[in-house]
Amino acid sequence: MKRISIFGATGSIGQSTIDLIKRDQSAYDVVALTGGGNIAQLAQDARDLSADIAVTAYEDRLPELRKALADTDIECAAGQAALVEAAARPADWIMSAIVGAAGLAPGFEALKHGTTLALANKESLVTAGPLLLAEAAKHGARILPVDSEHSAVFQALVGEEISEVERVIITASGGPFRTWTSEQLKGATLAQASAHPSWDMGQRITIDSASMFNKAMELIETKEFFGLNADQIETIVHPGSYIHALVGFRDGALMAHVGAPDMRHAIGYALHWPQRRALPVERLDLAKLGAFHFEAPDEVRFPALRLAREVMEIGGLAGATFNAAKEAALDMFIAGDIGFTDMAVYVEQVLAQMSSDLGVLSDHIRLSDVYEADSEARKRTMALGQS
Ligand code: NAD
Ligand code: MG
């Protein structure tokens, strides 16, 4: 039996993972499930999957979790330290699907027992890519990408040498504002930004897709995970999201990964790797689709893409700063304190303010430096909102 844990089990990726697990439950021994405020969901899944332990991120919700699981022998715990402790419990396969930089610490801890970490939490790679990869190498752990574009690249690279890769192109749906003018974008509301045309995801990544911050994060994620140079990585707008990524080799060939926009493909690939098993995803009818449509990305209307290039050039702590400023600006947009286009303005300003501290050589960065840059960037972003 494969021992598995799911961090962020109550979210969109977590629930898709549980959907796959429940279809073949006898093959899995569930160690830990973690969630946030949705205690009912967490308790139900822990019960259904007979987890050893259920952890909520919020300490004040522990009594509620305990009550919901009182008639079982499932352990209950809460808070950041409990999340890390749960990650230290041996498991063969661990899904990292907490949203935001909060996913870094448990993922990092999980690598220490040489597990396979299925990484949906792109923030881990954006904020601390080199540290995470070094930790995995040190303990003989493996990181498998779950972000659909990165899973697609990973699959296109099977049997290939990374040294023969000329370029990687990750696709972007373009989000709900693909055809909006700069003027219209200024007035974009929370409800409009929270409706994605092709993917069904958590609220934060959905808004990041509308602003293209998600694609910006994914460009950085591609650089970190595959060890490519910034100038080898491109994005192309492809509404419909059928092609997830293309890998271009030095002989000019492009290998594309094509499939329905359903995260259960990338999750299932990581779950069964290196095998392929049948997955409950739609099979595409190409004649019905008729055509694939592409457009050049627009870095003027979506400055997050331009900022990602700067972050990739600077390296060091730029990713941690970029992500934290983006998370804080997103909190402010969700709270209704700033406008949609202010998010990129704030992130750019914080990167500029902290520019002299960012270009540290990756070999010299410790996890504590990442957390410091993260908290400084959040503080500065909030200060901009108050000025
Ligand atoms: P979500 O908002 O639906 O779920 C997030 C999960 O994290 C929930 O279980 C929530 O309780 C938990 N959580 C939130 N804040 C937390 C905190 N501070 N500490 C501990 N746990 C916390 O998010 P999602 O859409 O499932 O995305 C999860 C991750 O996967 C993100 O990094 C996202 O970028 C990435 N991802 C998601 C998709 C998708 O289709 N949803 C696709 C690719 C990558
Ligand atoms: Mg993606």
mmCIF file with all atom_site columns, N, CA and C in Angstrom, residues 138-175:
data_model
loop_
_atom_site.group_PDB
_atom_site.id
_atom_site.type_symbol
_atom_site.label_atom_id
_atom_site.label_alt_id
_atom_site.label_comp_id
_atom_site.label_asym_id
_atom_site.label_entity_id
_atom_site.label_seq_id
_atom_site.pdbx_PDB_ins_code
_atom_site.Cartn_x
_atom_site.Cartn_y
_atom_site.Cartn_z
_atom_site.occupancy
_atom_site.B_iso_or_equiv
_atom_site.pdbx_formal_charge
_atom_site.auth_seq_id
_atom_site.auth_comp_id
_atom_site.auth_asym_id
_atom_site.auth_atom_id
_atom_site.pdbx_PDB_model_num
ATOM 1   N N  . LYS A 1 138 ? 19.778 16.218 -1.404  1.00 0.00 ? 138 LYS A N  1
ATOM 2   C CA . LYS A 1 138 ? 20.476 15.807 -0.184  1.00 0.00 ? 138 LYS A CA 1
ATOM 3   C C  . LYS A 1 138 ? 19.862 14.550 0.434   1.00 0.00 ? 138 LYS A C  1
ATOM 4   N N  . HIS A 1 139 ? 18.546 14.442 0.372   1.00 0.00 ? 139 HIS A N  1
ATOM 5   C CA . HIS A 1 139 ? 17.873 13.326 1.047   1.00 0.00 ? 139 HIS A CA 1
ATOM 6   C C  . HIS A 1 139 ? 17.368 12.251 0.078   1.00 0.00 ? 139 HIS A C  1
ATOM 7   N N  . GLY A 1 140 ? 17.748 12.364 -1.187  1.00 0.00 ? 140 GLY A N  1
ATOM 8   C CA . GLY A 1 140 ? 17.281 11.377 -2.165  1.00 0.00 ? 140 GLY A CA 1
ATOM 9   C C  . GLY A 1 140 ? 15.778 11.430 -2.367  1.00 0.00 ? 140 GLY A C  1
ATOM 10  N N  . ALA A 1 141 ? 15.190 12.613 -2.139  1.00 0.00 ? 141 ALA A N  1
ATOM 11  C CA . ALA A 1 141 ? 13.749 12.783 -2.349  1.00 0.00 ? 141 ALA A CA 1
ATOM 12  C C  . ALA A 1 141 ? 13.510 13.193 -3.807  1.00 0.00 ? 141 ALA A C  1
ATOM 13  N N  . ARG A 1 142 ? 12.259 13.060 -4.233  1.00 0.00 ? 142 ARG A N  1
ATOM 14  C CA . ARG A 1 142 ? 11.947 13.409 -5.613  1.00 0.00 ? 142 ARG A CA 1
ATOM 15  C C  . ARG A 1 142 ? 10.808 14.427 -5.636  1.00 0.00 ? 142 ARG A C  1
ATOM 16  N N  . ILE A 1 143 ? 10.957 15.441 -6.486  1.00 0.00 ? 143 ILE A N  1
ATOM 17  C CA . ILE A 1 143 ? 9.868  16.409 -6.648  1.00 0.00 ? 143 ILE A CA 1
ATOM 18  C C  . ILE A 1 143 ? 9.255  16.181 -8.020  1.00 0.00 ? 143 ILE A C  1
ATOM 19  N N  . LEU A 1 144 ? 7.947  15.974 -8.065  1.00 0.00 ? 144 LEU A N  1
ATOM 20  C CA . LEU A 1 144 ? 7.254  15.817 -9.347  1.00 0.00 ? 144 LEU A CA 1
ATOM 21  C C  . LEU A 1 144 ? 6.323  17.015 -9.535  1.00 0.00 ? 144 LEU A C  1
ATOM 22  N N  . PRO A 1 145 ? 6.374  17.658 -10.701 1.00 0.00 ? 145 PRO A N  1
ATOM 23  C CA . PRO A 1 145 ? 5.529  18.835 -10.903 1.00 0.00 ? 145 PRO A CA 1
ATOM 24  C C  . PRO A 1 145 ? 4.058  18.461 -11.068 1.00 0.00 ? 145 PRO A C  1
ATOM 25  N N  . VAL A 1 146 ? 3.183  19.284 -10.484 1.00 0.00 ? 146 VAL A N  1
ATOM 26  C CA . VAL A 1 146 ? 1.738  19.060 -10.634 1.00 0.00 ? 146 VAL A CA 1
ATOM 27  C C  . VAL A 1 146 ? 1.081  20.217 -11.385 1.00 0.00 ? 146 VAL A C  1
ATOM 28  N N  . ASP A 1 147 ? 1.698  21.370 -11.389 1.00 0.00 ? 147 ASP A N  1
ATOM 29  C CA . ASP A 1 147 ? 1.160  22.457 -12.198 1.00 0.00 ? 147 ASP A CA 1
ATOM 30  C C  . ASP A 1 147 ? 1.034  21.900 -13.628 1.00 0.00 ? 147 ASP A C  1
ATOM 31  N N  . SER A 1 148 ? -0.098 22.143 -14.295 1.00 0.00 ? 148 SER A N  1
ATOM 32  C CA . SER A 1 148 ? -0.353 21.437 -15.559 1.00 0.00 ? 148 SER A CA 1
ATOM 33  C C  . SER A 1 148 ? 0.725  21.697 -16.614 1.00 0.00 ? 148 SER A C  1
ATOM 34  N N  . GLU A 1 149 ? 1.195  22.936 -16.677 1.00 0.00 ? 149 GLU A N  1
ATOM 35  C CA . GLU A 1 149 ? 2.202  23.276 -17.687 1.00 0.00 ? 149 GLU A CA 1
ATOM 36  C C  . GLU A 1 149 ? 3.512  22.537 -17.418 1.00 0.00 ? 149 GLU A C  1
ATOM 37  N N  . HIS A 1 150 ? 3.858  22.444 -16.146 1.00 0.00 ? 150 HIS A N  1
ATOM 38  C CA . HIS A 1 150 ? 5.145  21.850 -15.776 1.00 0.00 ? 150 HIS A CA 1
ATOM 39  C C  . HIS A 1 150 ? 5.087  20.328 -15.852 1.00 0.00 ? 150 HIS A C  1
ATOM 40  N N  . SER A 1 151 ? 3.914  19.773 -15.555 1.00 0.00 ? 151 SER A N  1
ATOM 41  C CA . SER A 1 151 ? 3.718  18.346 -15.758 1.00 0.00 ? 151 SER A CA 1
ATOM 42  C C  . SER A 1 151 ? 3.838  18.045 -17.256 1.00 0.00 ? 151 SER A C  1
ATOM 43  N N  . ALA A 1 152 ? 3.284  18.932 -18.076 1.00 0.00 ? 152 ALA A N  1
ATOM 44  C CA . ALA A 1 152 ? 3.340  18.754 -19.536 1.00 0.00 ? 152 ALA A CA 1
ATOM 45  C C  . ALA A 1 152 ? 4.785  18.777 -20.028 1.00 0.00 ? 152 ALA A C  1
ATOM 46  N N  . VAL A 1 153 ? 5.566  19.721 -19.539 1.00 0.00 ? 153 VAL A N  1
ATOM 47  C CA . VAL A 1 153 ? 6.982  19.810 -19.939 1.00 0.00 ? 153 VAL A CA 1
ATOM 48  C C  . VAL A 1 153 ? 7.712  18.545 -19.473 1.00 0.00 ? 153 VAL A C  1
ATOM 49  N N  . PHE A 1 154 ? 7.457  18.170 -18.240 1.00 0.00 ? 154 PHE A N  1
ATOM 50  C CA . PHE A 1 154 ? 8.088  16.979 -17.649 1.00 0.00 ? 154 PHE A CA 1
ATOM 51  C C  . PHE A 1 154 ? 7.786  15.741 -18.507 1.00 0.00 ? 154 PHE A C  1
ATOM 52  N N  . GLN A 1 155 ? 6.546  15.631 -18.958 1.00 0.00 ? 155 GLN A N  1
ATOM 53  C CA . GLN A 1 155 ? 6.155  14.480 -19.775 1.00 0.00 ? 155 GLN A CA 1
ATOM 54  C C  . GLN A 1 155 ? 6.795  14.542 -21.165 1.00 0.00 ? 155 GLN A C  1
ATOM 55  N N  . ALA A 1 156 ? 6.914  15.763 -21.708 1.00 0.00 ? 156 ALA A N  1
ATOM 56  C CA . ALA A 1 156 ? 7.532  15.908 -23.039 1.00 0.00 ? 156 ALA A CA 1
ATOM 57  C C  . ALA A 1 156 ? 9.032  15.626 -22.978 1.00 0.00 ? 156 ALA A C  1
ATOM 58  N N  . LEU A 1 157 ? 9.587  15.631 -21.785 1.00 0.00 ? 157 LEU A N  1
ATOM 59  C CA . LEU A 1 157 ? 11.031 15.411 -21.634 1.00 0.00 ? 157 LEU A CA 1
ATOM 60  C C  . LEU A 1 157 ? 11.393 13.952 -21.356 1.00 0.00 ? 157 LEU A C  1
ATOM 61  N N  . VAL A 1 158 ? 10.384 13.091 -21.229 1.00 0.00 ? 158 VAL A N  1
ATOM 62  C CA . VAL A 1 158 ? 10.688 11.680 -20.954 1.00 0.00 ? 158 VAL A CA 1
ATOM 63  C C  . VAL A 1 158 ? 11.557 11.127 -22.093 1.00 0.00 ? 158 VAL A C  1
ATOM 64  N N  . GLY A 1 159 ? 12.708 10.589 -21.733 1.00 0.00 ? 159 GLY A N  1
ATOM 65  C CA . GLY A 1 159 ? 13.616 10.015 -22.736 1.00 0.00 ? 159 GLY A CA 1
ATOM 66  C C  . GLY A 1 159 ? 14.474 11.045 -23.451 1.00 0.00 ? 159 GLY A C  1
ATOM 67  N N  . GLU A 1 160 ? 14.362 12.301 -23.059 1.00 0.00 ? 160 GLU A N  1
ATOM 68  C CA . GLU A 1 160 ? 15.123 13.369 -23.719 1.00 0.00 ? 160 GLU A CA 1
ATOM 69  C C  . GLU A 1 160 ? 16.192 13.913 -22.770 1.00 0.00 ? 160 GLU A C  1
ATOM 70  N N  . GLU A 1 161 ? 17.158 14.620 -23.327 1.00 0.00 ? 161 GLU A N  1
ATOM 71  C CA . GLU A 1 161 ? 18.185 15.288 -22.527 1.00 0.00 ? 161 GLU A CA 1
ATOM 72  C C  . GLU A 1 161 ? 17.823 16.756 -22.408 1.00 0.00 ? 161 GLU A C  1
ATOM 73  N N  . ILE A 1 162 ? 17.876 17.294 -21.212 1.00 0.00 ? 162 ILE A N  1
ATOM 74  C CA . ILE A 1 162 ? 17.539 18.705 -21.016 1.00 0.00 ? 162 ILE A CA 1
ATOM 75  C C  . ILE A 1 162 ? 18.521 19.596 -21.802 1.00 0.00 ? 162 ILE A C  1
ATOM 76  N N  . SER A 1 163 ? 19.744 19.091 -22.018 1.00 0.00 ? 163 SER A N  1
ATOM 77  C CA . SER A 1 163 ? 20.751 19.881 -22.750 1.00 0.00 ? 163 SER A CA 1
ATOM 78  C C  . SER A 1 163 ? 20.359 20.062 -24.225 1.00 0.00 ? 163 SER A C  1
ATOM 79  N N  . GLU A 1 164 ? 19.430 19.260 -24.718 1.00 0.00 ? 164 GLU A N  1
ATOM 80  C CA . GLU A 1 164 ? 19.011 19.396 -26.115 1.00 0.00 ? 164 GLU A CA 1
ATOM 81  C C  . GLU A 1 164 ? 17.789 20.287 -26.263 1.00 0.00 ? 164 GLU A C  1
ATOM 82  N N  . VAL A 1 165 ? 17.328 20.819 -25.140 1.00 0.00 ? 165 VAL A N  1
ATOM 83  C CA . VAL A 1 165 ? 16.147 21.692 -25.184 1.00 0.00 ? 165 VAL A CA 1
ATOM 84  C C  . VAL A 1 165 ? 16.569 23.106 -25.548 1.00 0.00 ? 165 VAL A C  1
ATOM 85  N N  . GLU A 1 166 ? 15.919 23.633 -26.580 1.00 0.00 ? 166 GLU A N  1
ATOM 86  C CA . GLU A 1 166 ? 16.203 24.997 -27.019 1.00 0.00 ? 166 GLU A CA 1
ATOM 87  C C  . GLU A 1 166 ? 15.317 25.975 -26.264 1.00 0.00 ? 166 GLU A C  1
ATOM 88  N N  . ARG A 1 167 ? 14.038 25.598 -26.142 1.00 0.00 ? 167 ARG A N  1
ATOM 89  C CA . ARG A 1 167 ? 13.083 26.485 -25.482 1.00 0.00 ? 167 ARG A CA 1
ATOM 90  C C  . ARG A 1 167 ? 11.896 25.708 -24.944 1.00 0.00 ? 167 ARG A C  1
ATOM 91  N N  . VAL A 1 168 ? 11.246 26.342 -23.979 1.00 0.00 ? 168 VAL A N  1
ATOM 92  C CA . VAL A 1 168 ? 10.024 25.772 -23.434 1.00 0.00 ? 168 VAL A CA 1
ATOM 93  C C  . VAL A 1 168 ? 8.946  26.839 -23.560 1.00 0.00 ? 168 VAL A C  1
ATOM 94  N N  . ILE A 1 169 ? 7.798  26.449 -24.064 1.00 0.00 ? 169 ILE A N  1
ATOM 95  C CA . ILE A 1 169 ? 6.688  27.402 -24.203 1.00 0.00 ? 169 ILE A CA 1
ATOM 96  C C  . ILE A 1 169 ? 5.544  26.921 -23.322 1.00 0.00 ? 169 ILE A C  1
ATOM 97  N N  . ILE A 1 170 ? 5.190  27.713 -22.318 1.00 0.00 ? 170 ILE A N  1
ATOM 98  C CA . ILE A 1 170 ? 4.031  27.333 -21.511 1.00 0.00 ? 170 ILE A CA 1
ATOM 99  C C  . ILE A 1 170 ? 2.842  28.169 -21.984 1.00 0.00 ? 170 ILE A C  1
ATOM 100 N N  . THR A 1 171 ? 1.694  27.531 -22.038 1.00 0.00 ? 171 THR A N  1
ATOM 101 C CA . THR A 1 171 ? 0.524  28.245 -22.546 1.00 0.00 ? 171 THR A CA 1
ATOM 102 C C  . THR A 1 171 ? -0.223 28.950 -21.415 1.00 0.00 ? 171 THR A C  1
ATOM 103 N N  . ALA A 1 172 ? -0.941 29.998 -21.784 1.00 0.00 ? 172 ALA A N  1
ATOM 104 C CA . ALA A 1 172 ? -1.766 30.764 -20.836 1.00 0.00 ? 172 ALA A CA 1
ATOM 105 C C  . ALA A 1 172 ? -3.145 30.876 -21.454 1.00 0.00 ? 172 ALA A C  1
ATOM 106 N N  . SER A 1 173 ? -4.169 30.675 -20.652 1.00 0.00 ? 173 SER A N  1
ATOM 107 C CA . SER A 1 173 ? -5.523 30.788 -21.221 1.00 0.00 ? 173 SER A CA 1
ATOM 108 C C  . SER A 1 173 ? -5.824 32.240 -21.599 1.00 0.00 ? 173 SER A C  1
ATOM 109 N N  . GLY A 1 174 ? -5.157 33.168 -20.915 1.00 0.00 ? 174 GLY A N  1
ATOM 110 C CA . GLY A 1 174 ? -5.460 34.584 -21.130 1.00 0.00 ? 174 GLY A CA 1
ATOM 111 C C  . GLY A 1 174 ? -6.447 35.097 -20.101 1.00 0.00 ? 174 GLY A C  1
ATOM 112 N N  . GLY A 1 175 ? -7.123 34.149 -19.421 1.00 0.00 ? 175 GLY A N  1
ATOM 113 C CA . GLY A 1 175 ? -8.040 34.538 -18.343 1.00 0.00 ? 175 GLY A CA 1
ATOM 114 C C  . GLY A 1 175 ? -9.259 35.288 -18.839 1.00 0.00 ? 175 GLY A C  1
#
